[in-house]
PDB file of C-alpha atoms in Angstrom:
ATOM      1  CA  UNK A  24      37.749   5.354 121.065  1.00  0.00           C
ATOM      2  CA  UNK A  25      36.761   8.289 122.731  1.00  0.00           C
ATOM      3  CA  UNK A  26      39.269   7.694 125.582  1.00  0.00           C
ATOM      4  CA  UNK A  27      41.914   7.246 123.548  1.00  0.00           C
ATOM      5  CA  UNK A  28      41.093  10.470 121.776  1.00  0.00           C
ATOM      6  CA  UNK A  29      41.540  12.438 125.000  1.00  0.00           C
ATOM      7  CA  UNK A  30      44.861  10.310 125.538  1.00  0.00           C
ATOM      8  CA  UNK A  31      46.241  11.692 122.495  1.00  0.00           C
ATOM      9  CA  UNK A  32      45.977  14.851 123.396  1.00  0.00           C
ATOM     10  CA  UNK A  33      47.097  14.642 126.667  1.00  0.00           C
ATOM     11  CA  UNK A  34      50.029  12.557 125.575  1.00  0.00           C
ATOM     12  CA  UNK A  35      50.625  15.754 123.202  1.00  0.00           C
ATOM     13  CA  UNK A  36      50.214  18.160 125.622  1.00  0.00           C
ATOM     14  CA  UNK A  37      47.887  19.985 124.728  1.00  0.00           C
ATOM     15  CA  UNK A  38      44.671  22.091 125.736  1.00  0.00           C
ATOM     16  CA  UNK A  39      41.486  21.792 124.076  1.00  0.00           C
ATOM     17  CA  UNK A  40      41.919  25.330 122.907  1.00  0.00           C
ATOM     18  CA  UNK A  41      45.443  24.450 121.395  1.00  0.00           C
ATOM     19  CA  UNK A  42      44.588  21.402 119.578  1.00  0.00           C
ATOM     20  CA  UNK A  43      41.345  23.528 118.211  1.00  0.00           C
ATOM     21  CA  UNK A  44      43.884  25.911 117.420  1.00  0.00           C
ATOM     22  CA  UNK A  45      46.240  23.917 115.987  1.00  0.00           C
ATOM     23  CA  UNK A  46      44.107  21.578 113.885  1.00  0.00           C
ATOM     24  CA  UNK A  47      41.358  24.379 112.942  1.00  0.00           C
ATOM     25  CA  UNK A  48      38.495  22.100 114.465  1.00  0.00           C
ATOM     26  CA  UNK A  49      35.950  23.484 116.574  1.00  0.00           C
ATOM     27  CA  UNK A  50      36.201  23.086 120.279  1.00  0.00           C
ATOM     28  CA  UNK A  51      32.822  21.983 120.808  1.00  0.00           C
ATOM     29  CA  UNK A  52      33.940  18.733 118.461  1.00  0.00           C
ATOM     30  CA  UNK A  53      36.610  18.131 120.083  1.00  0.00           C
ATOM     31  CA  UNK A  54      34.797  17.845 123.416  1.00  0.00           C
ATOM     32  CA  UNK A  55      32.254  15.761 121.897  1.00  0.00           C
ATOM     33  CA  UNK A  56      34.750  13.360 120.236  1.00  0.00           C
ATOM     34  CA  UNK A  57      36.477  13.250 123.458  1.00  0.00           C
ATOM     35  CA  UNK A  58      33.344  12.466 125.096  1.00  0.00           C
ATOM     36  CA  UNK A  59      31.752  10.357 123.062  1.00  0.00           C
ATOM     37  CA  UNK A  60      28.693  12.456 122.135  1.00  0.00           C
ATOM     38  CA  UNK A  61      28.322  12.019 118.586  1.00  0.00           C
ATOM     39  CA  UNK A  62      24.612  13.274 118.427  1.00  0.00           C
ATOM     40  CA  UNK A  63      26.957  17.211 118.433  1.00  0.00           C
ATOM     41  CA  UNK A  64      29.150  16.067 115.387  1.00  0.00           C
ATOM     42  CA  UNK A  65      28.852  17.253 112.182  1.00  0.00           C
ATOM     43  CA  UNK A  66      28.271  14.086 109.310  1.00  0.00           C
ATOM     44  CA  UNK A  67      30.553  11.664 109.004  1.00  0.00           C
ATOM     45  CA  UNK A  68      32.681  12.675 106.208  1.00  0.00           C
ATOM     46  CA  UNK A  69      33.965  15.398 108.803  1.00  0.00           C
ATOM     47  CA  UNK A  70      34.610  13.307 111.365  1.00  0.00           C
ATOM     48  CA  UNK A  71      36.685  10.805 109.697  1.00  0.00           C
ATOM     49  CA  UNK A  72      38.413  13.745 108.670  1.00  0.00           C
ATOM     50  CA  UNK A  73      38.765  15.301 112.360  1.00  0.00           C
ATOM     51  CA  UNK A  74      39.727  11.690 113.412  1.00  0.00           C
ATOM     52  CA  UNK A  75      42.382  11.639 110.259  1.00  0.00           C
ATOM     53  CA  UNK A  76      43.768  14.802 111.418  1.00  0.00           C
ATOM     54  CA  UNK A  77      44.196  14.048 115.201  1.00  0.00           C
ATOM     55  CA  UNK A  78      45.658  11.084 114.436  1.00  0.00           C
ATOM     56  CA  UNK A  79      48.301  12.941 112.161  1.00  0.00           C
ATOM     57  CA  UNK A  80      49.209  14.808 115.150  1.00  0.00           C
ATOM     58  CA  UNK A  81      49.691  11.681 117.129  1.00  0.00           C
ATOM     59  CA  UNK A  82      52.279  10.524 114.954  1.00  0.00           C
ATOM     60  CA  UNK A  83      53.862  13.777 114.924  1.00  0.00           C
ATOM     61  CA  UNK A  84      54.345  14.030 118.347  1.00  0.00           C
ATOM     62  CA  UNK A  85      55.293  10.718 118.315  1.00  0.00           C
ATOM     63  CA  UNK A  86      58.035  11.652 115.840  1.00  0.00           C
ATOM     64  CA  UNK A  87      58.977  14.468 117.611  1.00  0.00           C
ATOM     65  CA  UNK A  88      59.491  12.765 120.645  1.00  0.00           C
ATOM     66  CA  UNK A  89      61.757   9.606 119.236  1.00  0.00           C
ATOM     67  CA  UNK A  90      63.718  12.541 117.910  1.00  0.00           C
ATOM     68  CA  UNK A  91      64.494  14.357 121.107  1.00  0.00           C
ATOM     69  CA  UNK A  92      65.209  11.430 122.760  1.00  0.00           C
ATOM     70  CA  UNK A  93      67.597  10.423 120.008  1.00  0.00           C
ATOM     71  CA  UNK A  94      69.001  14.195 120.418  1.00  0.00           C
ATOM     72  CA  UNK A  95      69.215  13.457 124.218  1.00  0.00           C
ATOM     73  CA  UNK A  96      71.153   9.858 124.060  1.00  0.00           C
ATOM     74  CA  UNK A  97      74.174  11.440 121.388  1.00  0.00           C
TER      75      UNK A  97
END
């Protein structure tokens, strides 16, 4: 999972520092999601929420991305 993590925000295009940013989660979790050091995350009711969130912005990229395209092809 942790791979794919790192994917998605890569696929978004985005920093660390942006997504943190962006998604108001620490850095340091991010890095440790990413990583797959879970010994550095808070409990798990906030990181099912982090994972929620990042997720969200998955699909919103996602969205974002079908719509340029469609934008692109007209």
């Amino acid at each position: 999972m942790s791979s794919m993590l790192k994917q998605i925000r890569l696929d978004a295009g985005k920093s660390l520092n942006q997504v943190s940013s962006d998604l108001k989660i620490r850095k340091k979790y991010l890095v440790a999601l990413e990583e797959g050091d879970f010994d550095v995350l808070p409990g798990e009711v906030y990181v099912r929420g982090y994972l929620k969130i990042i997720f969200r912005l998955s699909q919103c990229e996602r969205s974002q991305y079908s719509a340029d395209r469609s934008n692109k092809t007209e």
